[in-house]
Amino acid sequence: KAGVTQTPRYLIKTRGQQVTLSCSPISGHRSVSWYQQTPGQGLQFLFEYFSETQRNKGNFPGRFSGRQFSNSRSEMNVSTLELGDSALYLCASSPLTSQETQYFGPGTRLLVL
Amino acid sequence: GEDVEQSLFLSVREGDSSVINCTYTDSSSTYLYWYKQEPGAGLQLLTYIFSNMDMKQDQRLTVLLNKKDKHLSLRIADTQTGDSAIYFCAERRTSGTYKYIFGTGTRLKVLA
């Protein structure tokens, strides 16, 4: 089975812009979770989607949003980018709900200038 | 508190054993995980342990769980240079709002 894929792998944006990141889960997995990884804050949970519905949400401002499509692919969007949004954004998929083991993609590295 | 704690750095010689420690916070956590992250890559699941177990062995990896002290460790036998990476422990909580909590990560450096 192919693993979790994320596109793009690298992205450079400027403050105030918005960005959309994409994640394709492992085939057959229905749950997708997103994490932000920074040197200062470590790995922080953003949100989890299951069957096109957001099931859980971390403590991030409303500028961070996401969605899931009927084929389980997910996108996350960050509007009005700030310098502090520079991070590695990781997507993880699991078979039924994120109660089960998560498998991570390679991440999208976002740099905000 | 919310934090899952790990020591930041560990340095070992090739061929020695490495032991990476983790202290978690929620006694009701049912699953505990170890992930490995190599530079520029995502997290690779290494192994996990159910909370009703106290040990799990998988080839060169041994996980020990002390529920009373909320302490988890990962032992890597015969450590190789390819084991150099950051290792994260994570707990899957069931109390309150469900979520995974990751540790701060331990950077393992294996010296040839």
mmCIF file with all atom_site columns, N, CA and C in Angstrom, chain A residues 9-10 35 37 42-43 45 48 56-57 59 88 90 98-107 109, chain B residues 30-31 33 35 37 40-45 48 86 88 92-94 97-100 102-104:
data_model
loop_
_atom_site.group_PDB
_atom_site.id
_atom_site.type_symbol
_atom_site.label_atom_id
_atom_site.label_alt_id
_atom_site.label_comp_id
_atom_site.label_asym_id
_atom_site.label_entity_id
_atom_site.label_seq_id
_atom_site.pdbx_PDB_ins_code
_atom_site.Cartn_x
_atom_site.Cartn_y
_atom_site.Cartn_z
_atom_site.occupancy
_atom_site.B_iso_or_equiv
_atom_site.pdbx_formal_charge
_atom_site.auth_seq_id
_atom_site.auth_comp_id
_atom_site.auth_asym_id
_atom_site.auth_atom_id
_atom_site.pdbx_PDB_model_num
ATOM 1   N N  . ARG A 1 9   ? 5.548   19.583 -0.886 1.00 0.00 ? 9   ARG A N  1
ATOM 2   C CA . ARG A 1 9   ? 6.492   19.250 0.172  1.00 0.00 ? 9   ARG A CA 1
ATOM 3   C C  . ARG A 1 9   ? 7.105   20.509 0.783  1.00 0.00 ? 9   ARG A C  1
ATOM 4   N N  . TYR A 1 10  ? 7.266   21.521 -0.032 1.00 0.00 ? 10  TYR A N  1
ATOM 5   C CA . TYR A 1 10  ? 7.862   22.775 0.441  1.00 0.00 ? 10  TYR A CA 1
ATOM 6   C C  . TYR A 1 10  ? 7.068   23.943 -0.131 1.00 0.00 ? 10  TYR A C  1
ATOM 7   N N  . TYR A 1 35  ? -1.107  17.997 12.194 1.00 0.00 ? 35  TYR A N  1
ATOM 8   C CA . TYR A 1 35  ? -0.259  18.473 13.285 1.00 0.00 ? 35  TYR A CA 1
ATOM 9   C C  . TYR A 1 35  ? 0.665   19.580 12.755 1.00 0.00 ? 35  TYR A C  1
ATOM 10  N N  . GLN A 1 37  ? 4.409   21.147 13.545 1.00 0.00 ? 37  GLN A N  1
ATOM 11  C CA . GLN A 1 37  ? 5.643   20.872 14.272 1.00 0.00 ? 37  GLN A CA 1
ATOM 12  C C  . GLN A 1 37  ? 6.592   22.053 14.128 1.00 0.00 ? 37  GLN A C  1
ATOM 13  N N  . GLY A 1 42  ? 7.173   22.031 19.493 1.00 0.00 ? 42  GLY A N  1
ATOM 14  C CA . GLY A 1 42  ? 7.072   20.595 19.251 1.00 0.00 ? 42  GLY A CA 1
ATOM 15  C C  . GLY A 1 42  ? 5.886   20.268 18.358 1.00 0.00 ? 42  GLY A C  1
ATOM 16  N N  . LEU A 1 43  ? 5.320   19.096 18.589 1.00 0.00 ? 43  LEU A N  1
ATOM 17  C CA . LEU A 1 43  ? 4.198   18.619 17.778 1.00 0.00 ? 43  LEU A CA 1
ATOM 18  C C  . LEU A 1 43  ? 2.890   19.018 18.438 1.00 0.00 ? 43  LEU A C  1
ATOM 19  N N  . PHE A 1 45  ? -1.364  19.226 17.972 1.00 0.00 ? 45  PHE A N  1
ATOM 20  C CA . PHE A 1 45  ? -2.520  18.719 17.252 1.00 0.00 ? 45  PHE A CA 1
ATOM 21  C C  . PHE A 1 45  ? -3.364  19.882 16.738 1.00 0.00 ? 45  PHE A C  1
ATOM 22  N N  . GLU A 1 48  ? -8.773  16.817 13.538 1.00 0.00 ? 48  GLU A N  1
ATOM 23  C CA . GLU A 1 48  ? -8.971  15.479 12.998 1.00 0.00 ? 48  GLU A CA 1
ATOM 24  C C  . GLU A 1 48  ? -10.282 15.429 12.236 1.00 0.00 ? 48  GLU A C  1
ATOM 25  N N  . ASN A 1 56  ? -12.355 16.410 16.137 1.00 0.00 ? 56  ASN A N  1
ATOM 26  C CA . ASN A 1 56  ? -11.604 16.992 17.243 1.00 0.00 ? 56  ASN A CA 1
ATOM 27  C C  . ASN A 1 56  ? -10.829 18.186 16.732 1.00 0.00 ? 56  ASN A C  1
ATOM 28  N N  . LYS A 1 57  ? -10.578 19.122 17.645 1.00 0.00 ? 57  LYS A N  1
ATOM 29  C CA . LYS A 1 57  ? -9.866  20.325 17.251 1.00 0.00 ? 57  LYS A CA 1
ATOM 30  C C  . LYS A 1 57  ? -8.902  20.711 18.355 1.00 0.00 ? 57  LYS A C  1
ATOM 31  N N  . ASN A 1 59  ? -5.963  23.633 19.943 1.00 0.00 ? 59  ASN A N  1
ATOM 32  C CA . ASN A 1 59  ? -6.067  25.034 20.363 1.00 0.00 ? 59  ASN A CA 1
ATOM 33  C C  . ASN A 1 59  ? -5.373  25.965 19.389 1.00 0.00 ? 59  ASN A C  1
ATOM 34  N N  . LEU A 1 88  ? 6.627   22.705 10.057 1.00 0.00 ? 88  LEU A N  1
ATOM 35  C CA . LEU A 1 88  ? 6.387   21.486 9.292  1.00 0.00 ? 88  LEU A CA 1
ATOM 36  C C  . LEU A 1 88  ? 4.981   21.032 9.631  1.00 0.00 ? 88  LEU A C  1
ATOM 37  N N  . LEU A 1 90  ? 2.290   18.203 9.434  1.00 0.00 ? 90  LEU A N  1
ATOM 38  C CA . LEU A 1 90  ? 2.232   16.759 9.256  1.00 0.00 ? 90  LEU A CA 1
ATOM 39  C C  . LEU A 1 90  ? 0.791   16.284 9.237  1.00 0.00 ? 90  LEU A C  1
ATOM 40  N N  . SER A 1 98  ? -9.125  8.171  14.816 1.00 0.00 ? 98  SER A N  1
ATOM 41  C CA . SER A 1 98  ? -7.752  8.375  15.272 1.00 0.00 ? 98  SER A CA 1
ATOM 42  C C  . SER A 1 98  ? -7.524  7.722  16.619 1.00 0.00 ? 98  SER A C  1
ATOM 43  N N  . GLN A 1 99  ? -8.518  6.949  17.105 1.00 0.00 ? 99  GLN A N  1
ATOM 44  C CA . GLN A 1 99  ? -8.300  6.111  18.269 1.00 0.00 ? 99  GLN A CA 1
ATOM 45  C C  . GLN A 1 99  ? -7.305  5.021  17.961 1.00 0.00 ? 99  GLN A C  1
ATOM 46  N N  . GLU A 1 100 ? -7.141  4.711  16.690 1.00 0.00 ? 100 GLU A N  1
ATOM 47  C CA . GLU A 1 100 ? -6.205  3.689  16.289 1.00 0.00 ? 100 GLU A CA 1
ATOM 48  C C  . GLU A 1 100 ? -4.881  4.300  15.874 1.00 0.00 ? 100 GLU A C  1
ATOM 49  N N  . THR A 1 101 ? -3.931  3.452  15.620 1.00 0.00 ? 101 THR A N  1
ATOM 50  C CA . THR A 1 101 ? -2.580  3.895  15.336 1.00 0.00 ? 101 THR A CA 1
ATOM 51  C C  . THR A 1 101 ? -2.539  4.812  14.127 1.00 0.00 ? 101 THR A C  1
ATOM 52  N N  . GLN A 1 102 ? -1.786  5.874  14.250 1.00 0.00 ? 102 GLN A N  1
ATOM 53  C CA . GLN A 1 102 ? -1.665  6.854  13.181 1.00 0.00 ? 102 GLN A CA 1
ATOM 54  C C  . GLN A 1 102 ? -0.393  6.631  12.378 1.00 0.00 ? 102 GLN A C  1
ATOM 55  N N  . TYR A 1 103 ? -0.504  6.831  11.073 1.00 0.00 ? 103 TYR A N  1
ATOM 56  C CA . TYR A 1 103 ? 0.628   6.728  10.171 1.00 0.00 ? 103 TYR A CA 1
ATOM 57  C C  . TYR A 1 103 ? 0.831   8.089  9.519  1.00 0.00 ? 103 TYR A C  1
ATOM 58  N N  . PHE A 1 104 ? 2.050   8.580  9.600  1.00 0.00 ? 104 PHE A N  1
ATOM 59  C CA . PHE A 1 104 ? 2.330   9.947  9.186  1.00 0.00 ? 104 PHE A CA 1
ATOM 60  C C  . PHE A 1 104 ? 2.865   10.055 7.765  1.00 0.00 ? 104 PHE A C  1
ATOM 61  N N  . GLY A 1 105 ? 2.536   11.180 7.139  1.00 0.00 ? 105 GLY A N  1
ATOM 62  C CA . GLY A 1 105 ? 3.127   11.544 5.869  1.00 0.00 ? 105 GLY A CA 1
ATOM 63  C C  . GLY A 1 105 ? 4.452   12.244 6.082  1.00 0.00 ? 105 GLY A C  1
ATOM 64  N N  . PRO A 1 106 ? 5.134   12.626 4.988  1.00 0.00 ? 106 PRO A N  1
ATOM 65  C CA . PRO A 1 106 ? 6.452   13.264 5.095  1.00 0.00 ? 106 PRO A CA 1
ATOM 66  C C  . PRO A 1 106 ? 6.385   14.717 5.518  1.00 0.00 ? 106 PRO A C  1
ATOM 67  N N  . GLY A 1 107 ? 5.192   15.308 5.439  1.00 0.00 ? 107 GLY A N  1
ATOM 68  C CA . GLY A 1 107 ? 5.035   16.686 5.876  1.00 0.00 ? 107 GLY A CA 1
ATOM 69  C C  . GLY A 1 107 ? 5.188   17.699 4.759  1.00 0.00 ? 107 GLY A C  1
ATOM 70  N N  . ARG A 1 109 ? 6.699   21.516 4.460  1.00 0.00 ? 109 ARG A N  1
ATOM 71  C CA . ARG A 1 109 ? 7.448   22.552 5.193  1.00 0.00 ? 109 ARG A CA 1
ATOM 72  C C  . ARG A 1 109 ? 7.051   23.911 4.644  1.00 0.00 ? 109 ARG A C  1
ATOM 73  N N  . THR B 2 30  ? -4.630  4.646  27.024 1.00 0.00 ? 30  THR B N  1
ATOM 74  C CA . THR B 2 30  ? -4.702  3.216  26.733 1.00 0.00 ? 30  THR B CA 1
ATOM 75  C C  . THR B 2 30  ? -3.595  2.734  25.823 1.00 0.00 ? 30  THR B C  1
ATOM 76  N N  . TYR B 2 31  ? -3.085  3.600  24.988 1.00 0.00 ? 31  TYR B N  1
ATOM 77  C CA . TYR B 2 31  ? -2.008  3.232  24.079 1.00 0.00 ? 31  TYR B CA 1
ATOM 78  C C  . TYR B 2 31  ? -0.861  4.222  24.238 1.00 0.00 ? 31  TYR B C  1
ATOM 79  N N  . TYR B 2 33  ? 2.967   5.156  22.340 1.00 0.00 ? 33  TYR B N  1
ATOM 80  C CA . TYR B 2 33  ? 3.637   4.939  21.062 1.00 0.00 ? 33  TYR B CA 1
ATOM 81  C C  . TYR B 2 33  ? 5.060   5.473  21.089 1.00 0.00 ? 33  TYR B C  1
ATOM 82  N N  . TYR B 2 35  ? 7.658   6.901  18.074 1.00 0.00 ? 35  TYR B N  1
ATOM 83  C CA . TYR B 2 35  ? 7.861   7.274  16.684 1.00 0.00 ? 35  TYR B CA 1
ATOM 84  C C  . TYR B 2 35  ? 9.300   7.720  16.492 1.00 0.00 ? 35  TYR B C  1
ATOM 85  N N  . GLN B 2 37  ? 11.771  10.102 13.889 1.00 0.00 ? 37  GLN B N  1
ATOM 86  C CA . GLN B 2 37  ? 11.756  11.122 12.848 1.00 0.00 ? 37  GLN B CA 1
ATOM 87  C C  . GLN B 2 37  ? 13.183  11.393 12.391 1.00 0.00 ? 37  GLN B C  1
ATOM 88  N N  . GLY B 2 40  ? 14.151  16.019 7.967  1.00 0.00 ? 40  GLY B N  1
ATOM 89  C CA . GLY B 2 40  ? 13.340  16.343 6.804  1.00 0.00 ? 40  GLY B CA 1
ATOM 90  C C  . GLY B 2 40  ? 12.218  15.371 6.516  1.00 0.00 ? 40  GLY B C  1
ATOM 91  N N  . ALA B 2 41  ? 11.955  14.460 7.419  1.00 0.00 ? 41  ALA B N  1
ATOM 92  C CA . ALA B 2 41  ? 10.943  13.434 7.160  1.00 0.00 ? 41  ALA B CA 1
ATOM 93  C C  . ALA B 2 41  ? 9.809   13.520 8.169  1.00 0.00 ? 41  ALA B C  1
ATOM 94  N N  . GLY B 2 42  ? 8.755   12.767 7.888  1.00 0.00 ? 42  GLY B N  1
ATOM 95  C CA . GLY B 2 42  ? 7.644   12.675 8.823  1.00 0.00 ? 42  GLY B CA 1
ATOM 96  C C  . GLY B 2 42  ? 7.975   11.706 9.939  1.00 0.00 ? 42  GLY B C  1
ATOM 97  N N  . LEU B 2 43  ? 6.974   11.343 10.710 1.00 0.00 ? 43  LEU B N  1
ATOM 98  C CA . LEU B 2 43  ? 7.165   10.434 11.840 1.00 0.00 ? 43  LEU B CA 1
ATOM 99  C C  . LEU B 2 43  ? 6.895   9.005  11.398 1.00 0.00 ? 43  LEU B C  1
ATOM 100 N N  . GLN B 2 44  ? 7.822   8.132  11.733 1.00 0.00 ? 44  GLN B N  1
ATOM 101 C CA . GLN B 2 44  ? 7.671   6.716  11.408 1.00 0.00 ? 44  GLN B CA 1
ATOM 102 C C  . GLN B 2 44  ? 7.301   5.967  12.677 1.00 0.00 ? 44  GLN B C  1
ATOM 103 N N  . LEU B 2 45  ? 6.178   5.250  12.644 1.00 0.00 ? 45  LEU B N  1
ATOM 104 C CA . LEU B 2 45  ? 5.779   4.472  13.807 1.00 0.00 ? 45  LEU B CA 1
ATOM 105 C C  . LEU B 2 45  ? 6.764   3.323  14.014 1.00 0.00 ? 45  LEU B C  1
ATOM 106 N N  . TYR B 2 48  ? 4.242   0.212  19.524 1.00 0.00 ? 48  TYR B N  1
ATOM 107 C CA . TYR B 2 48  ? 3.322   0.750  20.511 1.00 0.00 ? 48  TYR B CA 1
ATOM 108 C C  . TYR B 2 48  ? 3.037   -0.337 21.539 1.00 0.00 ? 48  TYR B C  1
ATOM 109 N N  . ILE B 2 86  ? 15.385  11.654 15.786 1.00 0.00 ? 86  ILE B N  1
ATOM 110 C CA . ILE B 2 86  ? 14.636  12.129 16.959 1.00 0.00 ? 86  ILE B CA 1
ATOM 111 C C  . ILE B 2 86  ? 13.548  11.115 17.255 1.00 0.00 ? 86  ILE B C  1
ATOM 112 N N  . PHE B 2 88  ? 10.114  10.216 19.411 1.00 0.00 ? 88  PHE B N  1
ATOM 113 C CA . PHE B 2 88  ? 8.991   10.800 20.133 1.00 0.00 ? 88  PHE B CA 1
ATOM 114 C C  . PHE B 2 88  ? 8.161   9.714  20.789 1.00 0.00 ? 88  PHE B C  1
ATOM 115 N N  . ARG B 2 92  ? -2.075  8.196  23.925 1.00 0.00 ? 92  ARG B N  1
ATOM 116 C CA . ARG B 2 92  ? -3.400  8.407  23.371 1.00 0.00 ? 92  ARG B CA 1
ATOM 117 C C  . ARG B 2 92  ? -4.369  8.455  24.537 1.00 0.00 ? 92  ARG B C  1
ATOM 118 N N  . ARG B 2 93  ? -4.909  9.637  24.757 1.00 0.00 ? 93  ARG B N  1
ATOM 119 C CA . ARG B 2 93  ? -5.752  9.826  25.927 1.00 0.00 ? 93  ARG B CA 1
ATOM 120 C C  . ARG B 2 93  ? -7.191  9.459  25.624 1.00 0.00 ? 93  ARG B C  1
ATOM 121 N N  . THR B 2 94  ? -7.864  8.965  26.644 1.00 0.00 ? 94  THR B N  1
ATOM 122 C CA . THR B 2 94  ? -9.283  8.663  26.502 1.00 0.00 ? 94  THR B CA 1
ATOM 123 C C  . THR B 2 94  ? -10.132 9.517  27.421 1.00 0.00 ? 94  THR B C  1
ATOM 124 N N  . THR B 2 97  ? -11.477 15.379 26.226 1.00 0.00 ? 97  THR B N  1
ATOM 125 C CA . THR B 2 97  ? -11.467 15.412 24.758 1.00 0.00 ? 97  THR B CA 1
ATOM 126 C C  . THR B 2 97  ? -10.371 14.493 24.253 1.00 0.00 ? 97  THR B C  1
ATOM 127 N N  . TYR B 2 98  ? -10.743 13.600 23.366 1.00 0.00 ? 98  TYR B N  1
ATOM 128 C CA . TYR B 2 98  ? -9.745  12.672 22.855 1.00 0.00 ? 98  TYR B CA 1
ATOM 129 C C  . TYR B 2 98  ? -8.641  13.424 22.131 1.00 0.00 ? 98  TYR B C  1
ATOM 130 N N  . LYS B 2 99  ? -7.418  13.024 22.323 1.00 0.00 ? 99  LYS B N  1
ATOM 131 C CA . LYS B 2 99  ? -6.330  13.535 21.510 1.00 0.00 ? 99  LYS B CA 1
ATOM 132 C C  . LYS B 2 99  ? -5.044  12.780 21.811 1.00 0.00 ? 99  LYS B C  1
ATOM 133 N N  . TYR B 2 100 ? -4.148  12.861 20.883 1.00 0.00 ? 100 TYR B N  1
ATOM 134 C CA . TYR B 2 100 ? -2.790  12.387 21.063 1.00 0.00 ? 100 TYR B CA 1
ATOM 135 C C  . TYR B 2 100 ? -1.966  13.516 21.657 1.00 0.00 ? 100 TYR B C  1
ATOM 136 N N  . PHE B 2 102 ? 2.090   14.351 22.201 1.00 0.00 ? 102 PHE B N  1
ATOM 137 C CA . PHE B 2 102 ? 3.441   13.919 21.880 1.00 0.00 ? 102 PHE B CA 1
ATOM 138 C C  . PHE B 2 102 ? 4.440   14.506 22.858 1.00 0.00 ? 102 PHE B C  1
ATOM 139 N N  . GLY B 2 103 ? 5.479   13.745 23.122 1.00 0.00 ? 103 GLY B N  1
ATOM 140 C CA . GLY B 2 103 ? 6.587   14.254 23.911 1.00 0.00 ? 103 GLY B CA 1
ATOM 141 C C  . GLY B 2 103 ? 7.407   15.249 23.121 1.00 0.00 ? 103 GLY B C  1
ATOM 142 N N  . THR B 2 104 ? 8.378   15.827 23.784 1.00 0.00 ? 104 THR B N  1
ATOM 143 C CA . THR B 2 104 ? 9.213   16.861 23.183 1.00 0.00 ? 104 THR B CA 1
ATOM 144 C C  . THR B 2 104 ? 10.250  16.289 22.226 1.00 0.00 ? 104 THR B C  1
#
